């Protein structure tokens, strides 16, 4: 009975201490904004027990600190309201299935809050709704409320150890007896309390639920495992030998653990340098891929080139030997040609202005069409002095080669051109002959040009043509058929002492 009184006294002292702590927390809350979070993401998590959690403790998600505990206050339901501030923007999105657990952080009893913003789910599955906020007029208005069903508080190891010794063992017995009497007929409530009090039970229930939902997959896994393990069973000797060899490798590695430790110590620095190097190597590979592709296509030709390079090198040896001999023989000649090269350079320097002007002239002719106009002049001039009809080409102008072509001061024999006043019968006779000869040739020529045949022209304009050497000298043109008496084409051959101009003209006009 005395031990029971001592226990109740200690319990009252603990309650008084808790009340004092609650008063201190209330004073601290008066200095802080009750519902505001200064723009931060604030979650008000309700716990059954928040022992050793104080403001300023860490809030972590998967071991990463994302916030701090803002305040810890008791609720009207004899629970603890832990206000946590999430400072990391990447985790300010708690969902309706979020959970928080109080876990030990150090051996001295320090705790932290471990949260999970949402439960894992399959890829593409829809997200649960966001965590609701507390309405105005209630404690923590504006904060996101995480109900007690989504929180858990572990039982400290020292409390578990205390129940094994007196007087805590006796106290636990009394508590269990009293709880047994007080919880008679409330098994469901006790079950819910036990589940909330022990996170391991909650996790076990989740695991069992997942296994129950995947029972078909597990059954198939068992069957597939038998099929996968059957080959291993058939080769169990090799598998055992693998483990034996692994033991040998492990021992050899252990003997070199110093070098291995140094390698592992240098590995982070190596990996830091390897990353940029691999990035540059990847870029280089991307840039050289087209080159190597082209080299792959050209590889057969390159191989053939290298195969032919050997015979080519042997053949070129004789060439270079001959070239060396030739160089020795021509060396003196090349040296002796230096003065000539100097003169050529001087000539080039002197001809440079002319070349520039000539180039400008040619450029001007090309740009203005001067060359085309020159060719037009030649063509049109040739057309003006030459003609073409049904018989062939003919000259519009003819130069008669006689003794009068050359310029002479005194008149000579055979020339009827008089540049001075001449007197005498011989001079008048010569002039008359010249005029008669010229008119007779011209008349016959005009007749042929008019369409008459040479025979018709001679018959129409009879007479003899004098060569101008004297009054008694004359020559006759003899008409001879070409190809025999049946041929219709006729050409004329002048006598040996005539000027041959008239026969040549008629032969040209007839196309002979």
Tab-separated table of C-alpha atoms in Angstrom:
chain	number	residue	atom	x	y	z
A	1	UNK	CA	0.000	0.000	0.000
A	2	UNK	CA	2.882	2.311	0.769
A	3	UNK	CA	4.424	1.658	-2.627
A	4	UNK	CA	1.129	2.634	-4.210
A	5	UNK	CA	1.152	5.957	-2.386
A	6	UNK	CA	4.717	6.592	-3.478
A	7	UNK	CA	3.742	5.859	-7.079
A	8	UNK	CA	0.784	8.229	-6.908
A	9	UNK	CA	2.991	10.935	-5.418
A	10	UNK	CA	5.474	10.544	-8.205
A	11	UNK	CA	2.604	10.625	-10.676
A	12	UNK	CA	1.283	13.829	-9.178
A	13	UNK	CA	4.745	15.339	-9.357
A	14	UNK	CA	4.985	14.411	-13.006
A	15	UNK	CA	1.582	15.914	-13.704
A	16	UNK	CA	2.607	19.105	-11.921
A	17	UNK	CA	5.808	19.220	-13.941
A	18	UNK	CA	3.857	18.691	-17.124
A	19	UNK	CA	1.527	21.493	-16.141
A	20	UNK	CA	4.497	23.771	-15.542
A	21	UNK	CA	5.912	22.909	-18.948
A	22	UNK	CA	2.515	23.549	-20.508
A	23	UNK	CA	2.427	26.945	-18.818
A	24	UNK	CA	5.849	27.791	-20.232
A	25	UNK	CA	4.704	26.714	-23.672
A	26	UNK	CA	1.580	28.851	-23.344
A	27	UNK	CA	3.734	31.861	-22.457
A	28	UNK	CA	5.898	31.166	-25.480
A	29	UNK	CA	2.827	30.932	-27.658
A	30	UNK	CA	1.695	34.372	-26.515
A	31	UNK	CA	4.883	35.743	-28.022
A	32	UNK	CA	4.269	33.920	-31.301
A	33	UNK	CA	1.457	34.154	-33.802
A	34	UNK	CA	-0.973	31.403	-33.021
A	35	UNK	CA	-2.024	30.511	-36.521
A	36	UNK	CA	0.406	32.359	-38.770
A	37	UNK	CA	3.556	30.834	-40.218
A	38	UNK	CA	5.236	33.869	-41.736
A	39	UNK	CA	4.502	32.615	-45.268
A	40	UNK	CA	5.789	29.131	-44.456
A	41	UNK	CA	3.928	25.869	-44.888
A	42	UNK	CA	2.576	24.983	-41.421
A	43	UNK	CA	1.154	21.611	-40.393
A	44	UNK	CA	-0.603	21.010	-37.042
A	45	UNK	CA	-0.038	17.322	-36.246
A	46	UNK	CA	-1.986	15.717	-33.355
A	47	UNK	CA	-0.091	13.041	-31.356
A	48	UNK	CA	-1.212	10.791	-28.483
A	49	UNK	CA	2.139	11.370	-26.836
A	50	UNK	CA	4.774	14.011	-27.621
A	51	UNK	CA	7.308	13.344	-24.882
A	52	UNK	CA	10.753	14.968	-25.290
A	53	UNK	CA	9.631	16.971	-28.358
A	54	UNK	CA	10.350	20.671	-27.875
A	55	UNK	CA	10.263	23.701	-30.211
A	56	UNK	CA	13.257	23.912	-32.534
A	57	UNK	CA	13.602	20.169	-33.111
A	58	UNK	CA	14.147	18.968	-36.688
A	59	UNK	CA	11.439	17.891	-39.092
A	60	UNK	CA	12.746	15.390	-41.661
A	61	UNK	CA	11.470	13.611	-44.744
A	62	UNK	CA	13.437	10.501	-45.725
A	63	UNK	CA	16.310	11.686	-43.547
A	64	UNK	CA	16.485	15.181	-45.107
A	65	UNK	CA	15.759	18.168	-42.890
A	66	UNK	CA	12.887	20.164	-44.353
A	67	UNK	CA	11.664	22.202	-41.378
A	68	UNK	CA	11.527	22.685	-37.603
A	69	UNK	CA	9.056	22.169	-34.767
A	70	UNK	CA	7.327	25.462	-33.971
A	71	UNK	CA	5.374	24.660	-30.817
A	72	UNK	CA	4.022	21.797	-28.683
A	73	UNK	CA	0.716	22.347	-26.841
A	74	UNK	CA	-1.834	20.070	-25.138
A	75	UNK	CA	-5.313	19.740	-26.606
A	76	UNK	CA	-8.708	19.406	-24.939
A	77	UNK	CA	-8.693	15.698	-25.780
A	78	UNK	CA	-5.526	15.139	-23.653
A	79	UNK	CA	-3.356	14.898	-26.758
A	80	UNK	CA	-0.385	16.917	-27.997
A	81	UNK	CA	-0.601	19.382	-30.893
A	82	UNK	CA	2.807	19.689	-32.568
A	83	UNK	CA	3.049	22.625	-34.990
A	84	UNK	CA	5.739	22.022	-37.626
A	85	UNK	CA	6.982	24.526	-40.209
A	86	UNK	CA	8.094	23.147	-43.599
A	87	UNK	CA	10.772	25.522	-44.956
A	88	UNK	CA	11.747	23.530	-48.055
A	89	UNK	CA	9.453	24.568	-50.943
A	90	UNK	CA	9.791	21.151	-52.553
A	91	UNK	CA	7.910	19.466	-49.689
A	92	UNK	CA	5.163	22.024	-49.059
A	93	UNK	CA	2.474	19.775	-50.498
A	94	UNK	CA	1.114	17.426	-47.819
A	95	UNK	CA	-1.738	15.204	-48.964
A	96	UNK	CA	-4.646	13.655	-47.092
A	97	UNK	CA	-2.707	10.372	-46.645
A	98	UNK	CA	0.365	12.052	-45.093
A	99	UNK	CA	1.873	10.543	-41.935
A	100	UNK	CA	4.194	11.806	-39.158
A	101	UNK	CA	6.095	9.844	-36.513
A	102	UNK	CA	8.189	10.951	-33.543
A	103	UNK	CA	11.555	9.183	-33.594
A	104	UNK	CA	14.666	9.286	-31.363
A	105	UNK	CA	17.539	11.340	-32.768
A	106	UNK	CA	20.241	10.907	-30.106
A	107	UNK	CA	21.072	8.728	-27.096
A	108	UNK	CA	20.358	11.581	-24.704
A	109	UNK	CA	16.653	11.377	-25.510
A	110	UNK	CA	16.414	14.048	-28.211
A	111	UNK	CA	13.635	13.451	-30.745
A	112	UNK	CA	12.670	14.607	-34.234
A	113	UNK	CA	9.515	14.419	-36.339
A	114	UNK	CA	9.726	12.130	-39.379
A	115	UNK	CA	7.003	12.857	-41.957
A	116	UNK	CA	5.864	11.447	-45.283
A	117	UNK	CA	3.860	13.963	-47.383
A	118	UNK	CA	2.021	11.179	-49.256
A	119	UNK	CA	2.102	7.411	-49.552
A	120	UNK	CA	3.881	5.636	-52.419
A	121	UNK	CA	1.692	4.670	-55.351
A	122	UNK	CA	1.939	3.295	-58.861
A	123	UNK	CA	3.135	5.517	-61.659
A	124	UNK	CA	0.257	7.480	-63.143
A	125	UNK	CA	-2.083	6.886	-60.192
A	126	UNK	CA	-4.046	10.008	-59.147
A	127	UNK	CA	-2.868	11.948	-56.094
A	128	UNK	CA	-5.050	12.164	-52.982
A	129	UNK	CA	-6.550	15.546	-52.121
A	130	UNK	CA	-4.392	18.124	-50.375
A	131	UNK	CA	-4.262	18.205	-46.598
A	132	UNK	CA	-7.173	20.262	-45.228
A	133	UNK	CA	-6.790	23.469	-43.218
A	134	UNK	CA	-8.299	24.472	-39.866
A	135	UNK	CA	-11.221	26.862	-40.122
A	136	UNK	CA	-11.424	30.223	-38.353
A	137	UNK	CA	-12.399	30.286	-34.685
A	138	UNK	CA	-10.518	27.092	-33.860
A	139	UNK	CA	-7.037	26.539	-32.444
A	140	UNK	CA	-4.439	26.833	-35.215
A	141	UNK	CA	-6.768	28.458	-37.716
A	142	UNK	CA	-5.262	28.491	-41.187
A	143	UNK	CA	-2.853	25.629	-40.451
A	144	UNK	CA	-2.983	22.257	-42.201
A	145	UNK	CA	-4.454	19.673	-39.830
A	146	UNK	CA	-2.932	16.184	-39.633
A	147	UNK	CA	-5.287	14.038	-37.522
A	148	UNK	CA	-4.138	11.663	-34.791
A	149	UNK	CA	-5.029	8.686	-36.994
A	150	UNK	CA	-2.058	9.626	-39.233
A	151	UNK	CA	0.498	10.093	-36.430
A	152	UNK	CA	2.323	7.747	-34.073
A	153	UNK	CA	4.627	8.032	-31.062
A	154	UNK	CA	7.110	5.275	-30.223
A	155	UNK	CA	7.597	3.899	-26.719
A	156	UNK	CA	11.020	4.809	-25.411
A	157	UNK	CA	13.474	2.026	-24.707
A	158	UNK	CA	14.098	3.206	-21.132
A	159	UNK	CA	10.392	2.951	-20.349
A	160	UNK	CA	10.325	-0.609	-21.631
A	161	UNK	CA	13.334	-1.432	-19.466
A	162	UNK	CA	11.775	0.117	-16.364
A	163	UNK	CA	8.842	-2.348	-16.303
A	164	UNK	CA	11.247	-5.201	-15.540
A	165	UNK	CA	12.268	-3.895	-12.111
A	166	UNK	CA	10.540	-2.672	-8.981
A	167	UNK	CA	8.564	-0.586	-8.312
A	168	UNK	CA	7.661	0.043	-11.994
A	169	UNK	CA	6.731	-3.614	-12.475
A	170	UNK	CA	4.242	-3.378	-9.627
A	171	UNK	CA	2.891	-0.117	-10.986
A	172	UNK	CA	2.435	-1.698	-14.405
A	173	UNK	CA	0.544	-4.560	-12.778
A	174	UNK	CA	-1.778	-2.137	-11.009
A	175	UNK	CA	-2.267	-0.132	-14.206
A	176	UNK	CA	-3.074	-3.246	-16.224
A	177	UNK	CA	-5.540	-4.389	-13.540
A	178	UNK	CA	-7.195	-1.000	-13.458
A	179	UNK	CA	-7.196	-0.763	-17.264
A	180	UNK	CA	-8.696	-4.219	-17.432
A	181	UNK	CA	-11.545	-3.115	-15.255
A	182	UNK	CA	-11.943	0.208	-17.021
A	183	UNK	CA	-11.712	-1.170	-20.572
A	184	UNK	CA	-14.093	-4.073	-20.048
A	185	UNK	CA	-16.353	-4.221	-23.093
A	186	UNK	CA	-14.246	-1.648	-25.085
A	187	UNK	CA	-12.041	-3.976	-27.050
A	188	UNK	CA	-12.337	-2.008	-30.296
A	189	UNK	CA	-11.207	1.195	-28.625
A	190	UNK	CA	-8.273	-0.621	-27.042
A	191	UNK	CA	-7.345	-2.096	-30.410
A	192	UNK	CA	-7.327	1.360	-32.016
A	193	UNK	CA	-5.220	2.776	-29.174
A	194	UNK	CA	-2.707	-0.055	-29.399
A	195	UNK	CA	-2.386	0.380	-33.160
A	196	UNK	CA	-1.800	4.122	-32.832
A	197	UNK	CA	0.607	3.626	-29.969
A	198	UNK	CA	2.849	1.178	-31.824
A	199	UNK	CA	4.077	2.239	-35.317
A	200	UNK	CA	5.333	-1.279	-35.912
A	201	UNK	CA	1.794	-2.630	-35.694
A	202	UNK	CA	0.611	-0.007	-38.193
A	203	UNK	CA	3.399	-0.879	-40.566
A	204	UNK	CA	2.643	-4.592	-40.124
A	205	UNK	CA	-0.994	-4.009	-40.960
A	206	UNK	CA	0.006	-2.115	-44.094
A	207	UNK	CA	2.383	-4.877	-45.148
A	208	UNK	CA	-0.238	-7.542	-44.566
A	209	UNK	CA	-2.762	-5.503	-46.541
A	210	UNK	CA	-0.357	-5.165	-49.445
A	211	UNK	CA	0.429	-8.888	-49.342
A	212	UNK	CA	-3.284	-9.723	-49.249
A	213	UNK	CA	-3.908	-7.549	-52.311
A	214	UNK	CA	-1.014	-9.198	-54.135
A	215	UNK	CA	-1.728	-12.813	-53.212
A	216	UNK	CA	-1.998	-13.932	-56.835
A	217	UNK	CA	1.289	-12.255	-57.669
A	218	UNK	CA	2.919	-13.910	-54.667
A	219	UNK	CA	1.587	-17.294	-55.731
A	220	UNK	CA	2.974	-16.787	-59.213
A	221	UNK	CA	6.235	-15.611	-57.647
A	222	UNK	CA	6.475	-18.865	-55.706
A	223	UNK	CA	5.947	-20.889	-58.876
A	224	UNK	CA	8.433	-18.804	-60.841
A	225	UNK	CA	10.908	-19.060	-57.964
A	226	UNK	CA	10.745	-22.850	-58.170
A	227	UNK	CA	11.425	-22.677	-61.873
A	228	UNK	CA	14.276	-20.207	-61.346
A	229	UNK	CA	15.831	-22.208	-58.489
A	230	UNK	CA	15.645	-25.520	-60.361
A	231	UNK	CA	18.667	-24.701	-62.622
A	232	UNK	CA	20.578	-23.572	-59.530
A	233	UNK	CA	19.750	-26.834	-57.806
A	234	UNK	CA	20.995	-28.756	-60.839
A	235	UNK	CA	24.284	-26.838	-60.674
A	236	UNK	CA	24.542	-26.596	-56.898
A	237	UNK	CA	28.113	-27.866	-57.047
A	238	UNK	CA	29.115	-24.919	-59.213
A	239	UNK	CA	27.159	-22.541	-56.998
A	240	UNK	CA	28.975	-23.880	-53.933
A	241	UNK	CA	32.268	-23.543	-55.773
A	242	UNK	CA	31.324	-19.952	-56.616
A	243	UNK	CA	30.938	-19.133	-52.951
A	244	UNK	CA	34.214	-20.896	-52.178
A	245	UNK	CA	36.013	-18.883	-54.865
A	246	UNK	CA	34.308	-15.742	-53.580
A	247	UNK	CA	35.781	-16.523	-50.168
A	248	UNK	CA	39.230	-16.808	-51.759
A	249	UNK	CA	38.746	-13.488	-53.562
A	250	UNK	CA	37.533	-11.866	-50.343
A	251	UNK	CA	40.644	-13.064	-48.510
A	252	UNK	CA	42.913	-11.747	-51.251
A	253	UNK	CA	41.030	-8.457	-51.135
A	254	UNK	CA	41.401	-8.343	-47.364
A	255	UNK	CA	45.168	-8.756	-47.737
A	256	UNK	CA	45.167	-5.655	-49.919
A	257	UNK	CA	42.723	-3.695	-47.802
A	258	UNK	CA	45.186	-0.841	-47.342
A	259	UNK	CA	45.510	-0.235	-51.071
A	260	UNK	CA	41.775	-0.821	-51.490
A	261	UNK	CA	41.047	1.762	-48.802
A	262	UNK	CA	43.279	4.265	-50.562
A	263	UNK	CA	41.501	3.533	-53.842
A	264	UNK	CA	38.142	4.051	-52.217
A	265	UNK	CA	39.382	7.277	-50.619
A	266	UNK	CA	40.562	8.563	-53.999
A	267	UNK	CA	37.424	7.346	-55.773
A	268	UNK	CA	35.224	10.425	-55.018
A	269	UNK	CA	37.833	12.824	-56.418
A	270	UNK	CA	38.282	10.550	-59.412
A	271	UNK	CA	34.532	10.446	-60.009
A	272	UNK	CA	34.295	14.246	-59.748
A	273	UNK	CA	36.924	14.573	-62.461
A	274	UNK	CA	35.488	11.676	-64.454
A	275	UNK	CA	32.074	13.310	-64.816
A	276	UNK	CA	33.211	16.375	-66.869
A	277	UNK	CA	35.614	14.160	-68.805
A	278	UNK	CA	32.802	11.766	-69.735
A	279	UNK	CA	30.635	14.733	-70.740
A	280	UNK	CA	33.347	16.056	-73.057
A	281	UNK	CA	33.944	12.538	-74.376
A	282	UNK	CA	30.243	12.162	-75.116
A	283	UNK	CA	30.192	15.444	-77.036
A	284	UNK	CA	33.316	14.378	-78.935
A	285	UNK	CA	31.687	11.048	-79.793
A	286	UNK	CA	28.570	12.810	-81.074
A	287	UNK	CA	30.673	15.107	-83.259
A	288	UNK	CA	32.940	12.345	-84.616
A	289	UNK	CA	30.171	9.837	-85.361
A	290	UNK	CA	29.590	11.177	-88.926
A	291	UNK	CA	33.358	11.156	-89.535
A	292	UNK	CA	33.775	7.550	-88.477
A	293	UNK	CA	30.701	6.599	-90.501
A	294	UNK	CA	32.299	8.110	-93.611
A	295	UNK	CA	35.599	6.404	-92.732
A	296	UNK	CA	33.770	3.085	-92.539
A	297	UNK	CA	32.412	3.640	-96.030
A	298	UNK	CA	35.840	4.700	-97.344
A	299	UNK	CA	37.712	1.921	-95.492
A	300	UNK	CA	37.924	-0.484	-98.502
A	301	UNK	CA	39.433	2.242	-100.668
A	302	UNK	CA	41.864	3.229	-97.913
A	303	UNK	CA	42.944	-0.389	-97.474
A	304	UNK	CA	43.548	-0.704	-101.219
A	305	UNK	CA	45.523	2.536	-101.139
A	306	UNK	CA	47.831	1.220	-98.421
A	307	UNK	CA	48.251	-2.044	-100.320
A	308	UNK	CA	49.305	-0.131	-103.436
A	309	UNK	CA	51.519	2.197	-101.432
A	310	UNK	CA	54.298	-0.417	-101.146
A	311	UNK	CA	54.746	-0.999	-104.888
A	312	UNK	CA	54.373	2.727	-105.476
A	313	UNK	CA	57.158	3.446	-102.974
A	314	UNK	CA	59.440	0.945	-104.695
A	315	UNK	CA	58.684	2.482	-108.092
A	316	UNK	CA	59.215	6.006	-106.795
A	317	UNK	CA	62.687	5.069	-105.495
A	318	UNK	CA	64.044	4.828	-109.037
A	319	UNK	CA	62.284	8.089	-109.898
A	320	UNK	CA	63.879	9.965	-107.038
A	321	UNK	CA	67.310	8.538	-107.898
A	322	UNK	CA	66.891	9.694	-111.508
A	323	UNK	CA	65.541	12.998	-110.283
A	324	UNK	CA	68.635	13.426	-108.118
A	325	UNK	CA	70.941	12.775	-111.058
A	326	UNK	CA	68.948	15.190	-113.183
A	327	UNK	CA	69.125	17.798	-110.438
A	328	UNK	CA	72.909	17.469	-110.350
A	329	UNK	CA	73.084	17.833	-114.122
A	330	UNK	CA	70.690	20.757	-114.312
A	331	UNK	CA	71.924	22.558	-111.231
A	332	UNK	CA	74.504	24.617	-113.110
A	333	UNK	CA	71.981	25.442	-115.827
A	334	UNK	CA	69.461	26.625	-113.278
A	335	UNK	CA	72.082	28.785	-111.596
A	336	UNK	CA	73.118	30.206	-114.967
A	337	UNK	CA	69.481	31.061	-115.737
A	338	UNK	CA	69.257	33.492	-112.836
A	339	UNK	CA	70.343	36.492	-114.983
A	340	UNK	CA	67.663	35.534	-117.526
A	341	UNK	CA	65.105	35.414	-114.726
A	342	UNK	CA	66.252	38.847	-113.584
A	343	UNK	CA	65.751	40.174	-117.127
A	344	UNK	CA	62.350	38.497	-117.273
A	345	UNK	CA	61.448	40.158	-114.013
A	346	UNK	CA	62.562	43.520	-115.401
A	347	UNK	CA	60.518	42.838	-118.564
A	348	UNK	CA	57.531	41.926	-116.447
A	349	UNK	CA	57.841	45.114	-114.413
A	350	UNK	CA	58.109	47.170	-117.610
A	351	UNK	CA	55.190	45.363	-119.261
A	352	UNK	CA	52.958	45.730	-116.248
A	353	UNK	CA	51.533	49.173	-117.267
A	354	UNK	CA	50.903	47.921	-120.821
A	355	UNK	CA	49.317	44.736	-119.471
A	356	UNK	CA	47.107	46.774	-117.176
A	357	UNK	CA	46.007	49.042	-120.016
A	358	UNK	CA	45.520	46.067	-122.353
A	359	UNK	CA	43.467	44.279	-119.693
A	360	UNK	CA	41.377	47.430	-119.249
A	361	UNK	CA	40.895	47.567	-123.041
A	362	UNK	CA	39.799	43.934	-123.191
A	363	UNK	CA	37.508	44.454	-120.197
A	364	UNK	CA	36.005	47.481	-121.918
A	365	UNK	CA	35.531	45.527	-125.153
A	366	UNK	CA	33.875	42.724	-123.241
A	367	UNK	CA	31.633	44.981	-121.170
A	368	UNK	CA	30.601	47.258	-124.067
A	369	UNK	CA	30.313	44.508	-126.717
A	370	UNK	CA	33.194	45.916	-128.832
A	371	UNK	CA	34.363	42.480	-129.964
A	372	UNK	CA	30.876	41.611	-131.184
A	373	UNK	CA	30.667	44.931	-133.061
A	374	UNK	CA	34.076	44.240	-134.713
A	375	UNK	CA	32.879	40.831	-135.875
A	376	UNK	CA	29.667	42.434	-137.134
A	377	UNK	CA	31.746	44.939	-139.115
A	378	UNK	CA	33.834	42.169	-140.680
A	379	UNK	CA	30.748	40.128	-141.518
A	380	UNK	CA	28.813	43.042	-142.933
A	381	UNK	CA	31.859	44.320	-144.832
A	382	UNK	CA	32.370	40.893	-146.345
A	383	UNK	CA	28.681	40.773	-147.246
A	384	UNK	CA	28.916	44.203	-148.838
A	385	UNK	CA	31.849	43.195	-151.073
A	386	UNK	CA	30.597	39.645	-151.847
A	387	UNK	CA	27.336	38.263	-153.129
A	388	UNK	CA	25.596	34.897	-153.518
A	389	UNK	CA	23.110	33.758	-156.116
A	390	UNK	CA	21.880	30.499	-157.677
A	391	UNK	CA	25.265	29.897	-159.289
A	392	UNK	CA	27.405	30.519	-156.223
A	393	UNK	CA	29.530	33.310	-154.770
A	394	UNK	CA	30.460	36.369	-156.779
A	395	UNK	CA	32.422	39.562	-156.086
A	396	UNK	CA	30.618	42.834	-156.077
A	397	UNK	CA	33.974	44.560	-156.632
A	398	UNK	CA	36.983	43.180	-158.544
A	399	UNK	CA	40.534	44.391	-158.677
A	400	UNK	CA	41.927	44.008	-162.202
A	401	UNK	CA	45.671	43.376	-161.976
A	402	UNK	CA	47.318	45.253	-164.907
A	403	UNK	CA	50.398	47.290	-165.421
A	404	UNK	CA	48.521	50.365	-164.254
A	405	UNK	CA	48.199	49.154	-160.665
A	406	UNK	CA	51.510	50.693	-159.642
A	407	UNK	CA	51.841	54.454	-159.512
A	408	UNK	CA	54.045	55.844	-162.248
A	409	UNK	CA	55.013	59.386	-163.137
A	410	UNK	CA	55.521	58.695	-166.864
A	411	UNK	CA	53.158	56.475	-168.871
A	412	UNK	CA	54.401	53.009	-169.574
A	413	UNK	CA	53.695	50.265	-172.109
A	414	UNK	CA	50.428	48.415	-171.606
A	415	UNK	CA	48.875	51.011	-169.260
A	416	UNK	CA	46.008	53.125	-170.561
A	417	UNK	CA	45.841	55.400	-167.527
A	418	UNK	CA	47.065	58.845	-168.391
A	419	UNK	CA	47.859	61.277	-165.628
A	420	UNK	CA	49.346	63.953	-167.943
A	421	UNK	CA	48.175	65.496	-171.207
A	422	UNK	CA	49.548	63.290	-173.987
A	423	UNK	CA	49.581	64.169	-177.619
A	424	UNK	CA	50.072	62.063	-180.661
A	425	UNK	CA	48.269	59.407	-182.624
A	426	UNK	CA	49.780	56.501	-180.719
A	427	UNK	CA	48.536	57.855	-177.423
A	428	UNK	CA	45.024	58.382	-178.692
A	429	UNK	CA	44.962	54.902	-180.235
A	430	UNK	CA	46.130	53.375	-176.991
A	431	UNK	CA	43.447	55.210	-175.025
A	432	UNK	CA	40.809	54.088	-177.526
A	433	UNK	CA	41.930	50.484	-177.228
A	434	UNK	CA	41.869	50.671	-173.497
A	435	UNK	CA	38.349	52.082	-173.436
A	436	UNK	CA	37.187	49.494	-176.014
A	437	UNK	CA	38.737	46.648	-174.092
A	438	UNK	CA	37.294	47.773	-170.797
A	439	UNK	CA	33.818	48.263	-172.198
A	440	UNK	CA	33.836	44.904	-174.011
A	441	UNK	CA	34.869	42.938	-170.875
A	442	UNK	CA	32.402	44.848	-168.728
A	443	UNK	CA	29.585	44.321	-171.242
A	444	UNK	CA	30.181	40.582	-171.377
A	445	UNK	CA	30.433	40.415	-167.563
A	446	UNK	CA	27.170	42.319	-167.102
A	447	UNK	CA	25.501	40.000	-169.612
A	448	UNK	CA	26.619	36.920	-167.675
A	449	UNK	CA	25.464	38.568	-164.409
A	450	UNK	CA	22.124	39.216	-166.094
A	451	UNK	CA	21.605	35.474	-166.694
A	452	UNK	CA	23.175	34.908	-170.110
A	453	UNK	CA	25.611	32.106	-170.772
A	454	UNK	CA	29.207	32.972	-171.710
A	455	UNK	CA	28.611	31.865	-175.307
A	456	UNK	CA	25.556	34.119	-175.484
A	457	UNK	CA	27.574	37.000	-174.002
A	458	UNK	CA	30.381	36.549	-176.586
A	459	UNK	CA	27.871	36.262	-179.420
A	460	UNK	CA	26.056	39.352	-178.223
A	461	UNK	CA	29.264	41.378	-177.800
A	462	UNK	CA	31.693	40.150	-180.510
A	463	UNK	CA	35.223	41.424	-180.834
A	464	UNK	CA	38.732	40.829	-179.563
A	465	UNK	CA	40.305	41.927	-176.322
A	466	UNK	CA	43.738	43.542	-176.603
A	467	UNK	CA	46.414	43.020	-173.932
A	468	UNK	CA	47.625	46.580	-174.451
A	469	UNK	CA	51.096	45.656	-175.679
A	470	UNK	CA	50.528	46.938	-179.205
A	471	UNK	CA	47.930	47.547	-181.820
A	472	UNK	CA	48.604	44.393	-183.667
A	473	UNK	CA	48.672	42.023	-180.690
A	474	UNK	CA	45.455	40.445	-179.457
A	475	UNK	CA	44.308	37.271	-177.742
A	476	UNK	CA	41.230	35.147	-178.132
A	477	UNK	CA	39.414	33.133	-175.494
A	478	UNK	CA	38.767	29.576	-176.550
A	479	UNK	CA	35.678	27.928	-175.083
A	480	UNK	CA	36.187	24.283	-174.133
A	481	UNK	CA	33.517	22.079	-172.608
A	482	UNK	CA	34.388	20.420	-169.295
A	483	UNK	CA	33.847	16.644	-169.304
A	484	UNK	CA	33.412	16.305	-173.067
A	485	UNK	CA	31.149	17.633	-175.814
A	486	UNK	CA	28.001	16.559	-173.977
A	487	UNK	CA	28.743	18.652	-170.871
A	488	UNK	CA	26.876	21.902	-170.521
A	489	UNK	CA	29.403	23.747	-168.342
A	490	UNK	CA	32.042	25.778	-170.160
A	491	UNK	CA	35.216	27.443	-168.886
A	492	UNK	CA	37.681	29.703	-170.693
A	493	UNK	CA	41.449	29.516	-170.828
A	494	UNK	CA	43.261	32.712	-171.793
A	495	UNK	CA	46.171	32.609	-174.166
A	496	UNK	CA	49.663	32.795	-172.832
A	497	UNK	CA	50.225	36.454	-173.743
A	498	UNK	CA	46.954	37.885	-172.376
A	499	UNK	CA	46.473	39.391	-168.927
A	500	UNK	CA	44.251	36.385	-167.757
A	501	UNK	CA	41.995	38.748	-165.777
A	502	UNK	CA	39.001	38.286	-168.026
A	503	UNK	CA	39.203	34.457	-168.108
A	504	UNK	CA	39.738	34.259	-164.339
A	505	UNK	CA	36.703	36.478	-163.747
A	506	UNK	CA	34.491	34.357	-165.988
A	507	UNK	CA	35.741	31.099	-164.397
A	508	UNK	CA	35.000	32.515	-160.899
A	509	UNK	CA	31.538	33.700	-161.932
A	510	UNK	CA	30.777	30.263	-163.406
A	511	UNK	CA	31.975	28.480	-160.268
A	512	UNK	CA	34.890	26.691	-161.988
